[in-house]
Coordinates of C-alpha atoms in Angstrom, one line a residue:
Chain U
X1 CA 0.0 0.0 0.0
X2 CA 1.7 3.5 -1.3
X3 CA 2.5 5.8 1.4
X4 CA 0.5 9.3 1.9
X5 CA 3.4 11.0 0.9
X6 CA 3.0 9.4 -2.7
X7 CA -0.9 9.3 -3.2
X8 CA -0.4 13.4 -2.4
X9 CA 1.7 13.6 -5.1
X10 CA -0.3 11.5 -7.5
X11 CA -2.6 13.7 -6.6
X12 CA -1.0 17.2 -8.1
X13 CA 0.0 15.1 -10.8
X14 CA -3.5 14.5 -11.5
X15 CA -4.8 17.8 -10.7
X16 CA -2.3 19.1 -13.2
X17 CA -3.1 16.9 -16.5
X18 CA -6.9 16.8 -15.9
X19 CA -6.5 20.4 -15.3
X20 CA -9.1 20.0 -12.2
X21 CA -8.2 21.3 -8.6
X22 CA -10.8 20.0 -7.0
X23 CA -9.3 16.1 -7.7
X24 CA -9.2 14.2 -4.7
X25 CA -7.7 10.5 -5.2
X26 CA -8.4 7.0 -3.3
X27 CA -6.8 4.5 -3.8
X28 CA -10.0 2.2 -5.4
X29 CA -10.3 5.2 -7.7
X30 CA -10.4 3.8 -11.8
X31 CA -11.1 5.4 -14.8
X32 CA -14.4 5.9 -14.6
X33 CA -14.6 7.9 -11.3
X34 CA -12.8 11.0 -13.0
X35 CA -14.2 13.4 -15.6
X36 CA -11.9 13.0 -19.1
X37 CA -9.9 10.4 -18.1
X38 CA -9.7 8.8 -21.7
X39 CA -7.3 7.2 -23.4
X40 CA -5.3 9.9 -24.6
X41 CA -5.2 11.5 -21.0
X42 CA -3.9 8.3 -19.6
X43 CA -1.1 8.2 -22.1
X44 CA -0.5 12.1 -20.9
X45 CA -0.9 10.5 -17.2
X46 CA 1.7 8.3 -17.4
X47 CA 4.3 10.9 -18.9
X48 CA 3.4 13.5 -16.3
X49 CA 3.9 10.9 -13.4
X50 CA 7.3 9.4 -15.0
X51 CA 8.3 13.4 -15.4
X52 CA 7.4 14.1 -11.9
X53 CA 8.5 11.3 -10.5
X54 CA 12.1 11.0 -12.4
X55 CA 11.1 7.3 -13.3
X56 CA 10.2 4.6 -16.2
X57 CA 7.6 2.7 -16.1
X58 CA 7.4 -0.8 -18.6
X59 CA 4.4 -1.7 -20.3
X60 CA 3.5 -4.5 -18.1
X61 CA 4.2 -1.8 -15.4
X62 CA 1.1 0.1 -16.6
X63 CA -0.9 -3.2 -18.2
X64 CA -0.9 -4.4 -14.4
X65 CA -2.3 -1.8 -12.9
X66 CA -6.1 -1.8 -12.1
X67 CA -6.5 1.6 -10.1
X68 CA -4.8 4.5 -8.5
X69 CA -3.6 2.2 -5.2
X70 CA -1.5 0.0 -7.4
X71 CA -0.9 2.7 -9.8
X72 CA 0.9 4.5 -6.4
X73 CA 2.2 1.1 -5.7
X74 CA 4.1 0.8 -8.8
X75 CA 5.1 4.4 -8.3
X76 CA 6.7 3.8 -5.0
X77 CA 8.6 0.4 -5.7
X78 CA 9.8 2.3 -8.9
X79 CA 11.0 5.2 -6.4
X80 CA 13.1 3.3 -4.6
X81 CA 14.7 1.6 -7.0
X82 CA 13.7 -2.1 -7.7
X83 CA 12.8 -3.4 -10.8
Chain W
X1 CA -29.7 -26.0 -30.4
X2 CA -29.9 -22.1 -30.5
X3 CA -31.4 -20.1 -27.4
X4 CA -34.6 -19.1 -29.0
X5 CA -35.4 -23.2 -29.8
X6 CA -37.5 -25.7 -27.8
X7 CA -34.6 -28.1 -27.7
X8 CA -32.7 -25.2 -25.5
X9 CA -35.2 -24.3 -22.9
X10 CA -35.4 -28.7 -22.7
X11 CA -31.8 -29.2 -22.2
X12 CA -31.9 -25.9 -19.7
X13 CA -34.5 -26.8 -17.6
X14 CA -33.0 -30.3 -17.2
X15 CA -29.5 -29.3 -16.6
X16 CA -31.0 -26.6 -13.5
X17 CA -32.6 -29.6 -11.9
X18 CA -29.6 -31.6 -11.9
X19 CA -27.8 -28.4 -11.2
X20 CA -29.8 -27.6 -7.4
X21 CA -30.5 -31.5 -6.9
X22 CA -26.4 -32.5 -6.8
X23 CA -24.8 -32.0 -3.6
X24 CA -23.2 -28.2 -3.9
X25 CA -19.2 -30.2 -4.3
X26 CA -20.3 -31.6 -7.3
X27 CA -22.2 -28.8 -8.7
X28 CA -19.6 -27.4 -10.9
X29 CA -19.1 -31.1 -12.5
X30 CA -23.1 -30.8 -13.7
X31 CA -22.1 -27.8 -15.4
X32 CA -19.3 -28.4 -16.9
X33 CA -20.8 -31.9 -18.2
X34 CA -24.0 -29.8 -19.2
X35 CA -22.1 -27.2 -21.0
X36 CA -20.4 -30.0 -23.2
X37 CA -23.2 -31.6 -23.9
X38 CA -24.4 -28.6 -25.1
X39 CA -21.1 -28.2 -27.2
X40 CA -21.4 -31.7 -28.2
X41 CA -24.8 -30.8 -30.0
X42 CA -23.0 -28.0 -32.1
X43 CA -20.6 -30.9 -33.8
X44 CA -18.0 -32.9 -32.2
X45 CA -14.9 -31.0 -34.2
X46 CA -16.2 -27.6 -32.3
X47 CA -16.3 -29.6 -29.2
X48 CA -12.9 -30.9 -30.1
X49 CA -11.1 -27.6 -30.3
X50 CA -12.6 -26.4 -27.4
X51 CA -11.2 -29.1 -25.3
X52 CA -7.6 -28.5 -27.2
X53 CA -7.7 -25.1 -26.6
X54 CA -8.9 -25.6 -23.0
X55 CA -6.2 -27.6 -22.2
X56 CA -3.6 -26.0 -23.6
X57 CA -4.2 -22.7 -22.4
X58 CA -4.6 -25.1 -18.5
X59 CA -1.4 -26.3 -19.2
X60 CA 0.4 -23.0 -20.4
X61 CA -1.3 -20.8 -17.2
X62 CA 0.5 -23.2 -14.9
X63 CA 3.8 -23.2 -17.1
X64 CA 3.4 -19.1 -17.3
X65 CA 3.3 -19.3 -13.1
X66 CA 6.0 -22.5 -12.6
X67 CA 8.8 -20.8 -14.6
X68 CA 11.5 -18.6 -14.4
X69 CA 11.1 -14.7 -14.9
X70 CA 12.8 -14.7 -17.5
X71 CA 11.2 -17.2 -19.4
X72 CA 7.2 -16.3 -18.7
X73 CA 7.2 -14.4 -21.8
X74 CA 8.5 -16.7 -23.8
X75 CA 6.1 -19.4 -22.4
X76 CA 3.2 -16.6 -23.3
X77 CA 4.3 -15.9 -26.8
X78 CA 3.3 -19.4 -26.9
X79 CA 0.3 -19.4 -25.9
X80 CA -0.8 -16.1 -27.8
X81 CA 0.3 -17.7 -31.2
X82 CA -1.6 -21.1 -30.3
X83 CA -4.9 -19.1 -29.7
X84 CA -4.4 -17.0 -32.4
X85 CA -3.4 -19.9 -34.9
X86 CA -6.8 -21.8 -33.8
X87 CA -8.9 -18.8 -34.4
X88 CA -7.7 -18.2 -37.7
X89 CA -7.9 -21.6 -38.8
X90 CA -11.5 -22.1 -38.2
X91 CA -12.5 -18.6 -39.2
X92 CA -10.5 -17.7 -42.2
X93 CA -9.0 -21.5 -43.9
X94 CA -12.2 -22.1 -45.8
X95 CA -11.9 -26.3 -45.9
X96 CA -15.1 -26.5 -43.7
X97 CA -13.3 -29.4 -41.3
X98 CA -13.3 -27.1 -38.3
X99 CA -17.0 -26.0 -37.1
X100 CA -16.7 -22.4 -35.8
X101 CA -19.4 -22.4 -32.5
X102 CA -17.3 -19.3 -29.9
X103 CA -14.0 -20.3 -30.6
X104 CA -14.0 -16.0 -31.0
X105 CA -15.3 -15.9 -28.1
X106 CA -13.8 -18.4 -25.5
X107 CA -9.9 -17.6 -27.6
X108 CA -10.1 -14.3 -26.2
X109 CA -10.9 -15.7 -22.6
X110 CA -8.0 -17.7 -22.6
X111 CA -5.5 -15.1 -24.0
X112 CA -7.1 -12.7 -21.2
X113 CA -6.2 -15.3 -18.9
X114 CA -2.8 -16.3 -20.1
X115 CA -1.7 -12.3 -20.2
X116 CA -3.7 -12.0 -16.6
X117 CA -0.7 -14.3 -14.8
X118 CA 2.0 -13.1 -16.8
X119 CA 0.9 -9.4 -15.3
X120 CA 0.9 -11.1 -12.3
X121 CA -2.8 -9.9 -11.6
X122 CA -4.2 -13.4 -10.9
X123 CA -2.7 -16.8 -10.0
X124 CA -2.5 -20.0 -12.5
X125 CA -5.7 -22.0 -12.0
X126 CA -4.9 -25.3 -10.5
X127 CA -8.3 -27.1 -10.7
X128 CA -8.4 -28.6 -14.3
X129 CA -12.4 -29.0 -14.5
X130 CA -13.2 -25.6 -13.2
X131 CA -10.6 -24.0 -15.3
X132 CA -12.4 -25.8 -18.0
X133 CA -15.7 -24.7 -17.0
X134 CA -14.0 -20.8 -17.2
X135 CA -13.8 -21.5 -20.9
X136 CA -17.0 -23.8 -22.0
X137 CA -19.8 -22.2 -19.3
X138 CA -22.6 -22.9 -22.2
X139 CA -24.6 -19.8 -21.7
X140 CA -21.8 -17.9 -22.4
X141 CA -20.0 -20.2 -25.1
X142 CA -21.3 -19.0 -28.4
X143 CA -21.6 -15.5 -28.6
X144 CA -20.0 -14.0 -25.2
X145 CA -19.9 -12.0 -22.7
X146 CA -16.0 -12.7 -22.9
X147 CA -15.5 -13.3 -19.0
X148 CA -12.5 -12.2 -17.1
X149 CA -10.8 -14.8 -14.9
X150 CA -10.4 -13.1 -12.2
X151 CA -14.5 -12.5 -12.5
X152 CA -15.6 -15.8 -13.5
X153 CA -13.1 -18.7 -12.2
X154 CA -14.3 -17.7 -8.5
X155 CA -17.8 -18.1 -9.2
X156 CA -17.3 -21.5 -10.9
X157 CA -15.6 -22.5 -7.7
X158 CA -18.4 -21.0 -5.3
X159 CA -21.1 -22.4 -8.0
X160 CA -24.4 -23.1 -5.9
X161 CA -26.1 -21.0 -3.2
X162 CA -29.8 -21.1 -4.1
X163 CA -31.3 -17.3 -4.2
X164 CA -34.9 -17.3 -5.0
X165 CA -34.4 -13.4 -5.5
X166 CA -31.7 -13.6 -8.3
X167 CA -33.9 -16.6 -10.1
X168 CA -36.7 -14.6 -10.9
X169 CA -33.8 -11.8 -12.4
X170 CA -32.5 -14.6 -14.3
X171 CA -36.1 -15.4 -15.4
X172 CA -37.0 -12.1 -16.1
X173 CA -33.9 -11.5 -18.5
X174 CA -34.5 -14.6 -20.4
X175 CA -37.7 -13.1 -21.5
X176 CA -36.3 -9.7 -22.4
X177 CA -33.7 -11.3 -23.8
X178 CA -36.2 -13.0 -26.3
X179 CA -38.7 -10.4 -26.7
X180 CA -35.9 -8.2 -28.0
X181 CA -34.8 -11.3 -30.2
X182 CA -38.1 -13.2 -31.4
X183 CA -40.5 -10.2 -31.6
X184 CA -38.8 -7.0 -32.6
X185 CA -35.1 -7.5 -34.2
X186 CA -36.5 -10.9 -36.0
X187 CA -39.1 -8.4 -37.3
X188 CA -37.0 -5.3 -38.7
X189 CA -34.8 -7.9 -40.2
X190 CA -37.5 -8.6 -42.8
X191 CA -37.2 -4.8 -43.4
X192 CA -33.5 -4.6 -43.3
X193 CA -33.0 -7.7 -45.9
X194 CA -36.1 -6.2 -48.4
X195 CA -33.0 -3.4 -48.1
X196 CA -29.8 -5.0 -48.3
X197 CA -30.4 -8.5 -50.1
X198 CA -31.3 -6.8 -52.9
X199 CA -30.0 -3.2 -53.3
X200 CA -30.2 -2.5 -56.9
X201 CA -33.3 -0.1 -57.9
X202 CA -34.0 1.7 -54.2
X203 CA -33.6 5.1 -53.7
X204 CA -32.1 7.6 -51.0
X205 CA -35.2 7.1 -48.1
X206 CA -35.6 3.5 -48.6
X207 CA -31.8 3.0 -48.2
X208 CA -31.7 5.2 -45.1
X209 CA -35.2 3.2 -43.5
X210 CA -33.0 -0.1 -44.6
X211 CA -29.9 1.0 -42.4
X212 CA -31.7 2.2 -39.6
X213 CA -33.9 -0.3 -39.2
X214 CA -30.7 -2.8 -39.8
X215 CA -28.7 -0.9 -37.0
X216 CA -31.6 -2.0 -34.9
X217 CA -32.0 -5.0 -35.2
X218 CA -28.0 -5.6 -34.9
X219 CA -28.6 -3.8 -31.2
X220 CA -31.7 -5.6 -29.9
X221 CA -30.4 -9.3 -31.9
X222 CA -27.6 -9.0 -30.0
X223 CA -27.9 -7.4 -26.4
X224 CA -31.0 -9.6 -26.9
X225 CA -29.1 -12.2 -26.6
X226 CA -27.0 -11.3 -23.8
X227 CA -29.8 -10.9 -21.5
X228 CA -30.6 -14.4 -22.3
X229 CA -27.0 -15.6 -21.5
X230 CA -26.8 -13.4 -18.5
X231 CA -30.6 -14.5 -17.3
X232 CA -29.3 -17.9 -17.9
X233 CA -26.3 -18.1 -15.7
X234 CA -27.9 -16.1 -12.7
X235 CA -30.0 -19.3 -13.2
X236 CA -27.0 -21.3 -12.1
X237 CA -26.0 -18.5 -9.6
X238 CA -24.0 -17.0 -11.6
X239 CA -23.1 -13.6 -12.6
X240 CA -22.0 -12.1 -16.0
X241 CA -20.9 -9.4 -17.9
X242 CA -23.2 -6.5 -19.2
X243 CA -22.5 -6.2 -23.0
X244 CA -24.5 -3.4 -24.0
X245 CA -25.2 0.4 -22.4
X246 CA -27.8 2.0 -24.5
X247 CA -25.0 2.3 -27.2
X248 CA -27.2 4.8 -29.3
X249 CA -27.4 7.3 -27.0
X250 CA -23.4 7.8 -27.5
X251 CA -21.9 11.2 -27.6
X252 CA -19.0 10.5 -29.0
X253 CA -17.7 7.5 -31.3
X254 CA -15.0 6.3 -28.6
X255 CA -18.2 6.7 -26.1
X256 CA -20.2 4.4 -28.2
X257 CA -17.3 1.6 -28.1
X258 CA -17.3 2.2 -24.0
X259 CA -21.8 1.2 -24.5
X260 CA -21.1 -1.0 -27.4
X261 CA -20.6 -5.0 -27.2
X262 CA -18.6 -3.8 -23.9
X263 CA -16.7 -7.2 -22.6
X264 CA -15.3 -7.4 -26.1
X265 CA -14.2 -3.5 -26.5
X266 CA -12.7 -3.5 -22.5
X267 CA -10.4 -6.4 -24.2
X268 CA -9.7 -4.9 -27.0
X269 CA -8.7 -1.6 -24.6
X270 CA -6.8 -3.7 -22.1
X271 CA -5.0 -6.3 -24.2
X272 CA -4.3 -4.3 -27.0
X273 CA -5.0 -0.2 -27.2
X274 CA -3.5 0.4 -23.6
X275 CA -0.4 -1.9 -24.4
X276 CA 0.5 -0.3 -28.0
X277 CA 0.0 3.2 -26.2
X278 CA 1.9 2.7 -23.4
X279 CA 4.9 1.4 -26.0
X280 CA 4.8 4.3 -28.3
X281 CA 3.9 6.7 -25.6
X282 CA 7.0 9.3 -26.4
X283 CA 5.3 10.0 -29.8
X284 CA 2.5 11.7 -28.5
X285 CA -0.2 11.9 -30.4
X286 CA 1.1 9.5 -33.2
X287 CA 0.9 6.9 -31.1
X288 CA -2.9 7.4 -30.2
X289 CA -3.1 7.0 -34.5
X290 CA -1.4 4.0 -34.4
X291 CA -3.1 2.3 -31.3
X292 CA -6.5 3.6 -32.4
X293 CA -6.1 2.1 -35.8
X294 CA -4.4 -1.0 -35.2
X295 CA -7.1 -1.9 -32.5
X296 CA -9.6 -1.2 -34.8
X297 CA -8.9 -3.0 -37.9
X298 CA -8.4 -6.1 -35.1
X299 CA -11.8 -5.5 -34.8
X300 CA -13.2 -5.6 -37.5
X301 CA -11.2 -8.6 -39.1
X302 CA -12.3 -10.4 -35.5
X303 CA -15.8 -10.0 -37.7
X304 CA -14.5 -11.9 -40.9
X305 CA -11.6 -11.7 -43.6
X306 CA -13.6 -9.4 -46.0
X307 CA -12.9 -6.1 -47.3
X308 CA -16.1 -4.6 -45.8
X309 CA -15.2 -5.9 -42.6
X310 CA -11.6 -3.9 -42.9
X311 CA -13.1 -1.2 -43.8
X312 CA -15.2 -1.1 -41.2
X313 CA -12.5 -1.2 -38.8
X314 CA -10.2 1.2 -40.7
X315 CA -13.1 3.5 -40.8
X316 CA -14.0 3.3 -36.7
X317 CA -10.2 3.7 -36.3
X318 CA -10.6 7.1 -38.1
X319 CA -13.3 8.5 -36.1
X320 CA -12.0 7.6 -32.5
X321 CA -8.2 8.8 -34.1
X322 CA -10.3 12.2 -34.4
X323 CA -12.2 12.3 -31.8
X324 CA -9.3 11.7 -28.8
X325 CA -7.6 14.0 -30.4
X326 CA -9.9 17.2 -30.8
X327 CA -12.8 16.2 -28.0
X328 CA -10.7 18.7 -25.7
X329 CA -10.8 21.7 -28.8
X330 CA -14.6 20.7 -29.6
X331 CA -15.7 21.2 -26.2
X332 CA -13.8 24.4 -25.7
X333 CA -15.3 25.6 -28.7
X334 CA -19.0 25.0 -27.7
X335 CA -18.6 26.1 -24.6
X336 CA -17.5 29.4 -26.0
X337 CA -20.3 29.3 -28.5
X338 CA -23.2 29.4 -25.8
X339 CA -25.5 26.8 -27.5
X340 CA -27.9 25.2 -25.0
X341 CA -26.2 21.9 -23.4
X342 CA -29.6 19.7 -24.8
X343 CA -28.6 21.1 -28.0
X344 CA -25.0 20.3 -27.8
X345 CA -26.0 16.7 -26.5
X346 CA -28.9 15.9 -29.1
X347 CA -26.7 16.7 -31.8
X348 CA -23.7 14.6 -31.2
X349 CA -26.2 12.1 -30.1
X350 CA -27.6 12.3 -34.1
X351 CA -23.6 12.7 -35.2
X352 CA -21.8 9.8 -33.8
X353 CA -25.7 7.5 -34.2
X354 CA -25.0 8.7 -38.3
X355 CA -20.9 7.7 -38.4
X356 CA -21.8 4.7 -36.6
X357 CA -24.5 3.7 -39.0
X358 CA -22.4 4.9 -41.9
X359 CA -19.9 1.9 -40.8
X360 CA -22.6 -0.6 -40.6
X361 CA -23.2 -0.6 -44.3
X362 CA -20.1 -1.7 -44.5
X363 CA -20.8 -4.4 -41.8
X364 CA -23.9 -5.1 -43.8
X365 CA -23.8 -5.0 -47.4
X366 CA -22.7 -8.5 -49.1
X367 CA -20.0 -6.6 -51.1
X368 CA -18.2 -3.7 -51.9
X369 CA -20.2 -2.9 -54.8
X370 CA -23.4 -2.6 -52.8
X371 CA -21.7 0.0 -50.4
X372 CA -20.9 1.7 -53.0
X373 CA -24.5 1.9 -54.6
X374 CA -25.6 2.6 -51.1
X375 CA -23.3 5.6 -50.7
X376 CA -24.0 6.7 -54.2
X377 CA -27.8 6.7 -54.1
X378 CA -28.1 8.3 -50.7
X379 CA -29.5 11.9 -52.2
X380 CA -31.8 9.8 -54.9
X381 CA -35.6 10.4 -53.7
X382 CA -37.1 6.8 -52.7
X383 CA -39.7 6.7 -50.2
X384 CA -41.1 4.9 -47.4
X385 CA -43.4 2.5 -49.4
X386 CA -41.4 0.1 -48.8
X387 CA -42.6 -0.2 -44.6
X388 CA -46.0 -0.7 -45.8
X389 CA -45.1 -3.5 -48.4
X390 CA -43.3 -4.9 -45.6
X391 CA -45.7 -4.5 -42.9
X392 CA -49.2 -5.1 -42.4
X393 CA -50.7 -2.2 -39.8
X394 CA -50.9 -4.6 -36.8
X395 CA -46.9 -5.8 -37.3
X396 CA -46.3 -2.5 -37.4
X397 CA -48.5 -1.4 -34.7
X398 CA -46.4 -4.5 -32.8
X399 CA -43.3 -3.1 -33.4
X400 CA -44.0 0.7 -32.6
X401 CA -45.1 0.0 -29.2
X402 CA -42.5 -3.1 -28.2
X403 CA -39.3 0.0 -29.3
X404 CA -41.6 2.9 -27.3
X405 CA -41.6 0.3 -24.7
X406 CA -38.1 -0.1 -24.8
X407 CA -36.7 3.5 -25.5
X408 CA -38.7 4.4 -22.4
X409 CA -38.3 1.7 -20.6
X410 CA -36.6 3.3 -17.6
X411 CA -39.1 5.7 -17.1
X412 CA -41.9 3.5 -17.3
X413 CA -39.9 1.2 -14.9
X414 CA -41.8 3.0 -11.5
X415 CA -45.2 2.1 -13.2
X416 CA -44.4 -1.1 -14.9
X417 CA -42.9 -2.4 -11.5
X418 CA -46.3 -1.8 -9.5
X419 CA -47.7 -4.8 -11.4
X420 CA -44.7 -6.8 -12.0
X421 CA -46.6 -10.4 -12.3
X422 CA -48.8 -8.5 -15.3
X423 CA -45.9 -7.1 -17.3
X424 CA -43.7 -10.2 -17.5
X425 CA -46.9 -12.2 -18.0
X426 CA -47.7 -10.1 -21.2
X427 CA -44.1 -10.0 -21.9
X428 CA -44.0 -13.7 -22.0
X429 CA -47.0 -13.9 -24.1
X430 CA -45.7 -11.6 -26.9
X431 CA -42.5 -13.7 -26.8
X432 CA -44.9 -17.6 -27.5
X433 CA -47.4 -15.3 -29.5
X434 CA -45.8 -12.5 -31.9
X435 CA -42.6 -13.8 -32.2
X436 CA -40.9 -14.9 -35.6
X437 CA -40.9 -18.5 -35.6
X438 CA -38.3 -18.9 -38.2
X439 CA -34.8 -20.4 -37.0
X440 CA -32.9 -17.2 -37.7
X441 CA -29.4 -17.6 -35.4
X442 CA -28.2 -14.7 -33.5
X443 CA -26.3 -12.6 -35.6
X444 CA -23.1 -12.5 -33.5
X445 CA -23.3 -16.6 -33.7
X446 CA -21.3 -16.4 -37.1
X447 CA -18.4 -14.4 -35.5

C-alpha cells in the first residue's frame, strides 16, 4: 500500500493533466470515477507521473495496474529503485 | 440448439434440476458436463477444439506461473500464437473441417487469462475442470460475454447458493432477452433484408429506413441475446458481464465503443489499445493514430476476412483517431459558442448514431459494390413505401409499441414495477405469441 506521501503527489499530478483542482484521489479510484480520463489523457498520465517522479515505467508496469492504489504502488517500488 | 429453440429451454431446464438436486461439491461437475453436452450438439470438431484449446491454455497458465522470470514471456508468446493460430484456422481456412461455435469468443478468454498471470494480476488455476468450466460455461460459449478470470473462475468455484431473489432476475432476463430477439429485431430484419439483399433499384429514403432499421435489429439481436445468456447463468447463480449500455445514446464515437458490445471493446482496450500506447507513448499523439487504428482493424477482421469488414475497422479507427484528439478543442469551442447543453448533447447524439451507422453498411452489405451503390444513391428520392409493403398495420403497430416500450423503458420502470406479475406475463405472451418463428441464429453466432 503506497504511502500518503506518494498518493499526495499523485494527486497534483492529476490535478495538473486533468486540469481540475478540485481532484481528490483513493486508492479504489479507476477510470471511470474521473471526468476526461480517456485514453489519450492516460497516455499524458503516465508521462506526467514518470516526469514528476524521475522514473520509467514498462508496459506490463502500466498493463498491471487496475487503479490508482496500485498505480501508487508501482510508483513507490519504482522510487526506490527495484525493478 | 440455439437459445430461442424448444430443444434449448429442454436441455436448460434439465441441466437446472440436476444443477440444485447434486450435492453443492459436485455442482460445478453438472455444469461443466451440461455445457459440453451442449457443445457436443454443435458438432464434435467444435467440441474438439474447445477441449484443445482448454487444455492448452490449463497447461500453459501453470507453465506461465511455474517458470523462471525470465522465461514467462516466452512461455506466453506461446500461448498467444496457439490461440491466435486456432482462431484463424477455423474462421479464415475455408476447408469446412473445423466448425466455428465461440471459438471467438472463448480464444479471447484464454488469452485474457494467459496475459492475466503473466501481469501477475491473478494466479494459474490449479483445478483442471473448473478452469475448463472458465472456458465452456454454455450460456456464455457462443456469442460471449467474454468473462474475465479473475470474474468468473471464483464463481465457478463458489457455483451453488440457491437465491430465490436472483432466479426470478434470471427469469425475467431470459424473456427480455427473447422479446428483444423473437418479436422485434427478427421483425426489422425482414425490413433490413427487403434493403440489403437486394439493393439495386432503391432510392435515397428506402436506403436510409434499410440502415436504420438494420442498426436496430444488430442492437436488440444481440444485447438480446445477452440478456438471455446473462438471465441464464444467474439461473446457475452465476453472474456475467453486461455487453451493452444504450450504445445509441453515445456522444461520441469512442463513447459508443465504451456502450457497445462492452466485454469485447474492454479487451480490445486492455489487451491491445493500452499496451501499443503505453509502447509508443514518447510520440505523443502518433501513437494514439497508431493504437487507435491497429485496434480497430483487429476489430473488424475479428468480424470476418472481408474487405467490408476492414473497412469497417479502418473507418471506426478514423473516427476515434479524431475524436481523442480534438474532443478537448470541440468542447472548448462549444462552450464558447453558448448553444444550450440539450442542444449540444442531441446533436452529437444524431452525429456519432450517423458515423456509426455509416460503418454498418459496410458491416452489412454483401459486397463492396453494394456499399458503394448505397453511398452513391443516398440523395436519390425513394420513399417509405417500402414499410408498408413490408408491414401489415398490426406488425407494425407490434413493433412501434414493443421499441416505445423499450426506448422508455426506464421511465416506465416505477409504473411497470407496481404490477410486475402483469408485465412479464404479457411480456412472455408476446414472446410464444408474436414472435418470428423462423430459425434465424443470433447474428453475433457467425463471429
Amino acid at each position: 500500500m503506497a504511502g500518503t506521501q506518494t498518493m499526495e503527489r499523485l494527486c497534483g499530478v492529476f490535478r495538473t493533466v486533468f486540469d481540475d483542482d478540485a481532484i481528490v484521489l483513493r486508492a479504489e479510484m479507476t477510470a471511470a470515477d474521473v471526468d476526461g480520463w480517456d485514453s489519450l489523457s492516460h497516455v499524458n498520465l503516465v508521462l506526467a507521473v514518470e516526469n514528476a517522479f524521475k522514473i520509467r515505467l514498462s508496459t506490463k508496469d502500466i498493463m498491471r495496474c487496475r487503479n490508482v492504489g496500485e498505480f501508487a504502488d508501482v510508483i513507490e517500488r519504482k522510487s526506490a529503485g527495484s525493478p | 440448439m440455439t437459445f430461442y429453440s424448444h430443444q434449448f429451454f429442454l436441455f436448460a431446464a434439465g441441466a437446472w434440476a440436476a444443477f440444485w438436486l447434486a450435492p453443492a461439491r459436485f455442482r460445478w461437475a453438472i455444469l461443466l458436463a451440461c455445457s459440453y453436452w451442449f457443445c457436443l450438439c454443435l458438432g464434435w470438431r467444435a467440441t474438439a477444439l474447445l477441449l484443445a484449446v482448454s487444455l492448452a491454455s490449463y497447461l500453459l497458465g501453470l507453465s506461465i506461473a511455474g517458470v523462471r522470470e525470465s522465461r514467462r514471456f516466452s512461455v506466453l508468446s506461446l500461448g498467444i500464437v496457439a490461440d491466435v493460430l486456432a482462431r484463424v484456422m477455423v474462421k479464415y481456412v475455408r476447408h469446412g473441417w473445423v466448425a466455428a461455435a465461440g471459438v471467438s469468443f472463448y480464444v479471447f478468454q484464454s488469452l485474457s487469462y494467459l496475459i492475466d498471470i503473466y501481469l501477475e494480476r491473478i494466479p494459474a488455476e490449479r483445478h483442471l475442470g473448473r478452469f475448463l468450466l472458465y472456458l465452456a460455461f454454455f450460456p456464455k460459449l457462443m456469442q460471449g460475454p467474454i468473462e474475465r478470470a479473475e470474474d468468473l473462475l471464483p464463481q465457478c468455484q463458489a457455483a451453488g447458493r440457491f437465491d430465490r431473489g436472483r432466479m426470478i432476475e434470471g427469469v425475467q432476463l431470459v424473456i427480455l432477452g427473447l422479446f428483444k430477439k423473437a418479436v422485434i429485431a427478427d421483425r426489422l430484419a425482414f425490413l433490413a433484408n427487403a434493403v440489403f439483399d437486394k439493393i439495386d433499384g432503391h432510392g435515397g429514403v428506402t436506403l436510409l429506413i434499410g440502415l436504420y432499421a438494420y442498426c436496430l435489429q444488430l442492437y436488440l439481436d444481440f444485447s438480446g441475446y445477452t440478456d438471455v445468456a446473462r438471465g441464464v447463468g444467474k439461473l446457475f447463480g452465476i453472474e456475467l458481464r453486461e455487453n451493452f449500455n444504450q450504445p445509441f445514446l453515445a456522444t461520441t464515437v469512442p463513447d459508443f465503443w465504451r456502450r457497445w458490445h462492452m466485454s469485447f471493446t474492454a479487451w480490445l482496450r486492455d489487451y491491445l489499445f493500452t499496451p501499443i500506447m503505453a509502447q509508443l507513448r514518447a510520440l505523443g499523439t502518433t501513437a494514439v493514430i497508431i493504437a487507435a487504428m491497429t485496434t480497430f482493424v483487429v476489430c473488424g477482421l475479428w468480424h470476418g476476412a472481408g474487405w467490408g469488414f476492414l473497412i469497417f475497422g479502418a473507418l471506426h479507427g478514423v473516427y476515434v483517431s479524431v475524436s481523442l484528439l480534438t474532443l478537448k478543442k470541440r468542447d472548448l469551442f462549444l462552450s464558447r459558442a453558448h448553444i444550450p447543453e440539450a442542444a449540444v448533447l442531441w446533436a452529437r447524439r444524431v452525429v456519432t448514431f450517423h458515423l456509426v451507422a455509416a460503418a454498418f453498411v459496410f458491416f452489412r452489405c454483401a459486397s463492396l459494390g453494394d456499399a458503394a451503390y448505397f453511398f452513391s444513391h443516398l440523395w436519390s428520392g425513394g420513399n417509405s413505401s417500402i414499410i408498408l409493403r413490408t408491414f401489415s398495420p398490426i406488425e407494425l403497430g407490434i413493433l412501434g409499441l414493443s421499441l416505445l416500450g423499450l426506448g422508455f423503458g426506464r421511465s416506465l420502470r416505477p409504473m411497470l414495477l407496481r404490477y410486475p406479475a402483469l408485465f412479464w406475463a404479457v411480456l412472455a405472451n408476446a414472446v410464444i405469441f408474436l414472435g418470428i418463428k423462423s430459425d434465424a441464429p443470433f447474428l453475433y453466432f457467425r463471429f
